[in-house]
Tab-separated table of C-alpha atoms in Angstrom:
chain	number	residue	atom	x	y	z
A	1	UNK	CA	12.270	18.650	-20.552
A	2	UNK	CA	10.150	20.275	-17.891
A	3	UNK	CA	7.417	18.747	-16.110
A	4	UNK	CA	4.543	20.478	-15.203
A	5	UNK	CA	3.072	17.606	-12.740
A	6	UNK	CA	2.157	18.625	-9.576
A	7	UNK	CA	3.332	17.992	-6.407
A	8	UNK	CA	2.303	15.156	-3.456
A	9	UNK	CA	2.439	15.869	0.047
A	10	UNK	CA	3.460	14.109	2.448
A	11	UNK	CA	0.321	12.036	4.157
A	12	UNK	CA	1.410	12.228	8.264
A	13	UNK	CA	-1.457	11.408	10.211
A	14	UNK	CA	-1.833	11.385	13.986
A	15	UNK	CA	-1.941	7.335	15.158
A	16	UNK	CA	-5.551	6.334	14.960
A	17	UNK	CA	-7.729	7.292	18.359
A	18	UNK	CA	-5.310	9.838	19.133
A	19	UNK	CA	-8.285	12.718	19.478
A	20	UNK	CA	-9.494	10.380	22.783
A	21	UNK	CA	-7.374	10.472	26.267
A	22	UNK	CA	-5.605	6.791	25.568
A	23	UNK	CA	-5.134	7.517	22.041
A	24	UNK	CA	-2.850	10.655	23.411
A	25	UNK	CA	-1.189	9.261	25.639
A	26	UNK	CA	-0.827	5.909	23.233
A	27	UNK	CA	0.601	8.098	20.492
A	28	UNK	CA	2.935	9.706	23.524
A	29	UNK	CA	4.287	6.240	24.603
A	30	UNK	CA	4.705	5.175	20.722
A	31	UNK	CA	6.961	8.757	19.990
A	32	UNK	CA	9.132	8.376	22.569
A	33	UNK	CA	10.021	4.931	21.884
A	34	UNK	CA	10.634	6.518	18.180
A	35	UNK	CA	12.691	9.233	19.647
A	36	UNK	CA	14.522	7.663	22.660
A	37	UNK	CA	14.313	3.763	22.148
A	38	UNK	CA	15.478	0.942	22.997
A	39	UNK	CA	14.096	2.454	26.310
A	40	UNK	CA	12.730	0.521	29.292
A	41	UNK	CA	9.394	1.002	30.484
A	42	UNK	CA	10.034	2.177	33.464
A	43	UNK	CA	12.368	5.603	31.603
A	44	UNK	CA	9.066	5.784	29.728
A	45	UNK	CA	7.027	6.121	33.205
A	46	UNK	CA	9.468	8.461	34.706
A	47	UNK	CA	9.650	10.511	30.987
A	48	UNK	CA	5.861	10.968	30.857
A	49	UNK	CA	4.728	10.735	34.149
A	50	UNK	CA	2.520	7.941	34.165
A	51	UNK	CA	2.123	5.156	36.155
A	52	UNK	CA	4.170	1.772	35.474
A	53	UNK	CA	0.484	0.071	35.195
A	54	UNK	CA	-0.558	2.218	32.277
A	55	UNK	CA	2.764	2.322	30.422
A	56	UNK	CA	2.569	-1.415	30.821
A	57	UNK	CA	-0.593	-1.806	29.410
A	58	UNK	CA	0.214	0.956	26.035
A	59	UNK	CA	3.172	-1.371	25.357
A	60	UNK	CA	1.539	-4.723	25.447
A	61	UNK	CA	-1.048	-3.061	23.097
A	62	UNK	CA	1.499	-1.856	20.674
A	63	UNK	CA	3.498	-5.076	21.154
A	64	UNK	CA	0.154	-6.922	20.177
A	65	UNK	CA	-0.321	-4.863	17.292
A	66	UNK	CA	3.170	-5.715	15.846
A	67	UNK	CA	4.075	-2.056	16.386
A	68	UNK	CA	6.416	-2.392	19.304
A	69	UNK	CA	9.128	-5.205	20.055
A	70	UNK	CA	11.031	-5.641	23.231
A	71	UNK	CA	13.989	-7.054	23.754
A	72	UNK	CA	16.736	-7.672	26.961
A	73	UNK	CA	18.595	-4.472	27.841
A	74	UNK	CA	22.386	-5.147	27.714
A	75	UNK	CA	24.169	-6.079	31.119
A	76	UNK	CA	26.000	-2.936	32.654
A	77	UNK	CA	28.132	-4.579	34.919
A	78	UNK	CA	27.518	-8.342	37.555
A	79	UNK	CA	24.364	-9.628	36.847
A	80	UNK	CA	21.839	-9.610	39.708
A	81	UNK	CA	18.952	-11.448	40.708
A	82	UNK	CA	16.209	-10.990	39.162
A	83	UNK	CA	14.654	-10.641	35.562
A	84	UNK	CA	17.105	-8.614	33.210
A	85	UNK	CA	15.496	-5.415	32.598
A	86	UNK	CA	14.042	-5.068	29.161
A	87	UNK	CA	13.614	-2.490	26.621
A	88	UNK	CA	11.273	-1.530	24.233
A	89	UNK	CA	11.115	0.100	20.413
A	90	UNK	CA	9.112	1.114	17.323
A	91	UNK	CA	8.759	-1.636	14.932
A	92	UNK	CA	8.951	-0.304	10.866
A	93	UNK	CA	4.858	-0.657	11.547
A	94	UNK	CA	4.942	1.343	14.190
A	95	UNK	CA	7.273	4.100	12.627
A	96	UNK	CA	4.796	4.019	9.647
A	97	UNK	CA	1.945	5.411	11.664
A	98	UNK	CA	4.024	8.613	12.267
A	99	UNK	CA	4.053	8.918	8.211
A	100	UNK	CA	7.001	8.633	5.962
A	101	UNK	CA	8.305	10.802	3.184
A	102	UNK	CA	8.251	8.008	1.165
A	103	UNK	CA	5.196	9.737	-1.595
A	104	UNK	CA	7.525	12.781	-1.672
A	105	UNK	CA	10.483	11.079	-2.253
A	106	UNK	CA	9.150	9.069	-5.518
A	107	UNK	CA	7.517	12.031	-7.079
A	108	UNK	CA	10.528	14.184	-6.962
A	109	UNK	CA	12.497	10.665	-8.387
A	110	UNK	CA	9.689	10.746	-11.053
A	111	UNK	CA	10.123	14.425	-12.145
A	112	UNK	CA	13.816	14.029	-12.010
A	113	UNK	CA	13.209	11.172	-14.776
A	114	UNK	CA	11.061	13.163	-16.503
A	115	UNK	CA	12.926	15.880	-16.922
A	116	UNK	CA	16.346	14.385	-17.857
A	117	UNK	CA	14.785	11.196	-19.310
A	118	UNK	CA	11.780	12.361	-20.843
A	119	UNK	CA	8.117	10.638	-20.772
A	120	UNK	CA	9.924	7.862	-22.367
A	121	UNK	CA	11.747	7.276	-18.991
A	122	UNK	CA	9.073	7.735	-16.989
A	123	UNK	CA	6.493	5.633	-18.824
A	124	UNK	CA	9.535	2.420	-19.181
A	125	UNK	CA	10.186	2.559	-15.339
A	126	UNK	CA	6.144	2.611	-15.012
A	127	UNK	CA	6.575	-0.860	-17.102
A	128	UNK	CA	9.579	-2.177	-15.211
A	129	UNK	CA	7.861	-1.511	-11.464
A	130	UNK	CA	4.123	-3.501	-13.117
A	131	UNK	CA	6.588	-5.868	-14.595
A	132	UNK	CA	8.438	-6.905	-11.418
A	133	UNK	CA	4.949	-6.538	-8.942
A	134	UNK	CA	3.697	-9.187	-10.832
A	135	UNK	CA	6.360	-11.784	-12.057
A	136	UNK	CA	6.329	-14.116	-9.024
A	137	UNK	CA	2.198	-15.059	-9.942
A	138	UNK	CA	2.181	-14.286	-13.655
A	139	UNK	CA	2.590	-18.370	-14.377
A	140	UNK	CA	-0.325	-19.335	-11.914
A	141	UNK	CA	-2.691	-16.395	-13.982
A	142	UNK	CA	-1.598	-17.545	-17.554
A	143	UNK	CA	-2.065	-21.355	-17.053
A	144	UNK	CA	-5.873	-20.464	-15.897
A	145	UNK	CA	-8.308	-21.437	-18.727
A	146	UNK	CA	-10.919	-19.151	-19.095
A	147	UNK	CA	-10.681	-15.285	-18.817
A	148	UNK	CA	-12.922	-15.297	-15.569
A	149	UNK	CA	-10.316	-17.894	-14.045
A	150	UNK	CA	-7.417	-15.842	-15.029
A	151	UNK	CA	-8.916	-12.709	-13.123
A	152	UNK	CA	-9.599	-14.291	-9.897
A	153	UNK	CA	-5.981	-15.424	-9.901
A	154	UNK	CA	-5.032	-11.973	-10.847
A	155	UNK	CA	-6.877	-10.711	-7.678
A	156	UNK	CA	-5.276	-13.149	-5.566
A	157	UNK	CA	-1.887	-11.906	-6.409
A	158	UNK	CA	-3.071	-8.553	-6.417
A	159	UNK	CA	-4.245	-8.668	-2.632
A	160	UNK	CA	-1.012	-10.605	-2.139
A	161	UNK	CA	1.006	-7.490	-2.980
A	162	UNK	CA	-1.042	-5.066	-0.696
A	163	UNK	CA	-3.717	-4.204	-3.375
A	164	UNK	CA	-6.638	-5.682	-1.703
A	165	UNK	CA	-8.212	-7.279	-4.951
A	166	UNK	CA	-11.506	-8.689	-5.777
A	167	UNK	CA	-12.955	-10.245	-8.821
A	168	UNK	CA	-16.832	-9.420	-9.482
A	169	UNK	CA	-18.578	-10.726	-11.928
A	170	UNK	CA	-21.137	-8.671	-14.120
A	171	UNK	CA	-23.491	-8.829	-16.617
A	172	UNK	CA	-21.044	-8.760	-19.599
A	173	UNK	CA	-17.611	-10.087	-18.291
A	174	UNK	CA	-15.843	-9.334	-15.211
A	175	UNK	CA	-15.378	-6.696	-12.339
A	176	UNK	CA	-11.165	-6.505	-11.032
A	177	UNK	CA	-11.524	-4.021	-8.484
A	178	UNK	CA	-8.768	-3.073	-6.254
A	179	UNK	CA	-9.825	-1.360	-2.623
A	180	UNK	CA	-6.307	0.044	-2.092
A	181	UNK	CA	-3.232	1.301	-4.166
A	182	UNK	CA	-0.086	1.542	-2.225
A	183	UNK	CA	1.079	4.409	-4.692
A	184	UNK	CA	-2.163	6.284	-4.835
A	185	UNK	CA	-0.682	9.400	-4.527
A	186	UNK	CA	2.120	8.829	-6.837
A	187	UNK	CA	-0.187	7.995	-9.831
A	188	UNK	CA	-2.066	10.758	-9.161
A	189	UNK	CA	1.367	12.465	-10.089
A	190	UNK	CA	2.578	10.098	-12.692
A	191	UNK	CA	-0.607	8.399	-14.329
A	192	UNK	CA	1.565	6.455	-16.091
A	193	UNK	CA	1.770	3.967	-13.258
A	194	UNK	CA	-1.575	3.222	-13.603
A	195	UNK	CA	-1.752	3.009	-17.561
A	196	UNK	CA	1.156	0.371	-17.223
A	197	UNK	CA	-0.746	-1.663	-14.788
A	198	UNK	CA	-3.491	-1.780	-17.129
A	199	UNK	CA	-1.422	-2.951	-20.135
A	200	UNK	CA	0.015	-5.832	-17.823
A	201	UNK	CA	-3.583	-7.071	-16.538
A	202	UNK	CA	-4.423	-7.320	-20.873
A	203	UNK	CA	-1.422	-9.279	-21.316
A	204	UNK	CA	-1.220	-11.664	-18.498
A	205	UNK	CA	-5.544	-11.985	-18.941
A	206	UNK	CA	-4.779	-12.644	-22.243
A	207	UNK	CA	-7.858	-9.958	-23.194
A	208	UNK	CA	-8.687	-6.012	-23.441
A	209	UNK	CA	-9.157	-4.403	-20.833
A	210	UNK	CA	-10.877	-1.493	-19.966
A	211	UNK	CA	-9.821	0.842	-16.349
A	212	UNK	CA	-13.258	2.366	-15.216
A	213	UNK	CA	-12.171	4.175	-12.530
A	214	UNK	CA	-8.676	4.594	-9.832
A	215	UNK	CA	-7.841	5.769	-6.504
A	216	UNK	CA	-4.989	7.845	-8.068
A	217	UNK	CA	-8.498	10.308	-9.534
A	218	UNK	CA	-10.263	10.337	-6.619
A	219	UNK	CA	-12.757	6.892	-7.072
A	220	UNK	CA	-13.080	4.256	-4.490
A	221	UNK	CA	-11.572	1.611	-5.913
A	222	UNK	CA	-9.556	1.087	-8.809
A	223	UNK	CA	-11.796	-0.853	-11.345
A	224	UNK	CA	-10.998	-2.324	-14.340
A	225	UNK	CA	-13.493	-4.230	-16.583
A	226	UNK	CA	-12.509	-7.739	-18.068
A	227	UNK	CA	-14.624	-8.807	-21.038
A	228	UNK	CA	-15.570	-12.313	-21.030
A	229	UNK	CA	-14.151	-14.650	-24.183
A	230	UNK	CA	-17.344	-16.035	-25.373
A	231	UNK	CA	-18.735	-15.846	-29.037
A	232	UNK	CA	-22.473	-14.300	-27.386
A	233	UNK	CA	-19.851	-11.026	-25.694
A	234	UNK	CA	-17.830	-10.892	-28.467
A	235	UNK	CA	-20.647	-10.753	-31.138
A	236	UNK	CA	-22.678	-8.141	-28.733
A	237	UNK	CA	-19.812	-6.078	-27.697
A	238	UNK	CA	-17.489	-3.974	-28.986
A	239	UNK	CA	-13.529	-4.568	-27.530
A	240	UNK	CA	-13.461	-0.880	-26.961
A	241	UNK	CA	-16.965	-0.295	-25.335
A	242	UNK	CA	-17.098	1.083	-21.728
A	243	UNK	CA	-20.424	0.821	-19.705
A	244	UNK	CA	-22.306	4.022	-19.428
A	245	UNK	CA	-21.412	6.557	-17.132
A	246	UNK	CA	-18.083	5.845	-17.599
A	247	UNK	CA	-14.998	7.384	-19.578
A	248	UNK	CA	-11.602	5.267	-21.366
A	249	UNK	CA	-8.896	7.051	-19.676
């Protein structure tokens, strides 16, 4: 079965600042601690040119931003007086900022599936990945009481796993919006992802749902209305009505 789906690139971005004169030579120090670490900084002075001041001060900013760790450089050798020397390298953080294939590498997994699996395939492992994002916190969003409850502890575990969650109340129920989507570009491949994650909110809210809008289509926020269970909504709405301006995926 052949899918037609299109392809992600790869998102590789230059380190943030870069386009000023510290940002350059911040994003120099960072690559050649990619390429060449553990190094010490003084190799990193003598490699770029710089002064042992400035290299100094790029790696206690990267080493304050969890993007650089440091550790003692082995013994070659008696050990002298002095301080051992110390060397420095790219945390996973810092290695992110220079972009992964990561995007790439699940969408070509995805059409793989699809093609020797079929949309079966790909819309079960859509289920599986919701299934396990959310098991840890399902109990603490079931035992909540009321609907309302039940999102706002749906948010929390939301921002927990990267999602950056928020529950907004509106005039007719509730507002889950999530400000980012770790696999943005994915869903924009594979929708699926995101109709999975929809089905999961209904059952653990215990409620329909509706998805107003996602990252994966270009929105600013994925948003996904939540109904509130009261005899006044449920007598003046429909389950399946969607505020206007807006379309049911």
């Amino acid at each position: 079965m052949k899918s037609a789906r299109p392809a992600v690139p790869v998102d590789v971005r230059p380190l943030e600042g870069a386009s000023t004169g510290e940002g350059r030579t911040r994003e120099a120090v960072s690559r050649l601690l990619m390429e060449q670490g553990p190094i010490t900084a003084a190799a990193v002075a003598a490699e770029l040119e710089l002064s042992a001041a400035a290299v100094r001060r790029h790696l206690d900013a990267l080493l304050a931003d969890g993007e650089a760790e440091v550790r003692e450089a082995p013994r070659r050798g008696p050990r002298g007086r002095g301080r051992p020397a110390r060397e420095y390298l790219l945390t996973d953080a810092g290695r992110a900022r220079f972009g992964h294939g990561y995007d790439e590498l699940a969408v070509a997994a995805l059409h793989y599936l699809a093609e020797h699996g079929g949309e079966s395939a790909v819309r079960g492992f859509a289920r599986s990945r919701v299934d396990a994002l959310l098991a840890s916190g399902a109990q603490q969003v079931t035992a909540a009481a009321r609907p309302d409850e039940r999102a706002e502890a749906l948010a929390a575990l939301l921002t927990a796993r990267g999602y950056a969650a928020q529950a907004r109340e509106s005039r007719t129920g509730v507002q889950l919006c999530q400000h980012h989507c770790p696999v943005a570009h994915v869903a924009a491949a594979f929708p699926e992802l995101c109709e999975a994650e929809t089905q999961a909110f209904a059952a653990l809210l215990g409620t329909h749902v509706q998805r107003l809008a996602t990252i994966a289509r270009g929105d600013s926020a994925c948003t996904t209305h939540v109904p509130l269970d009261s005899p006044d909504v449920r007598r003046k709405l429909d389950p399946t009505t969607v505020p206007a301006g807006r379309q049911p995926e």
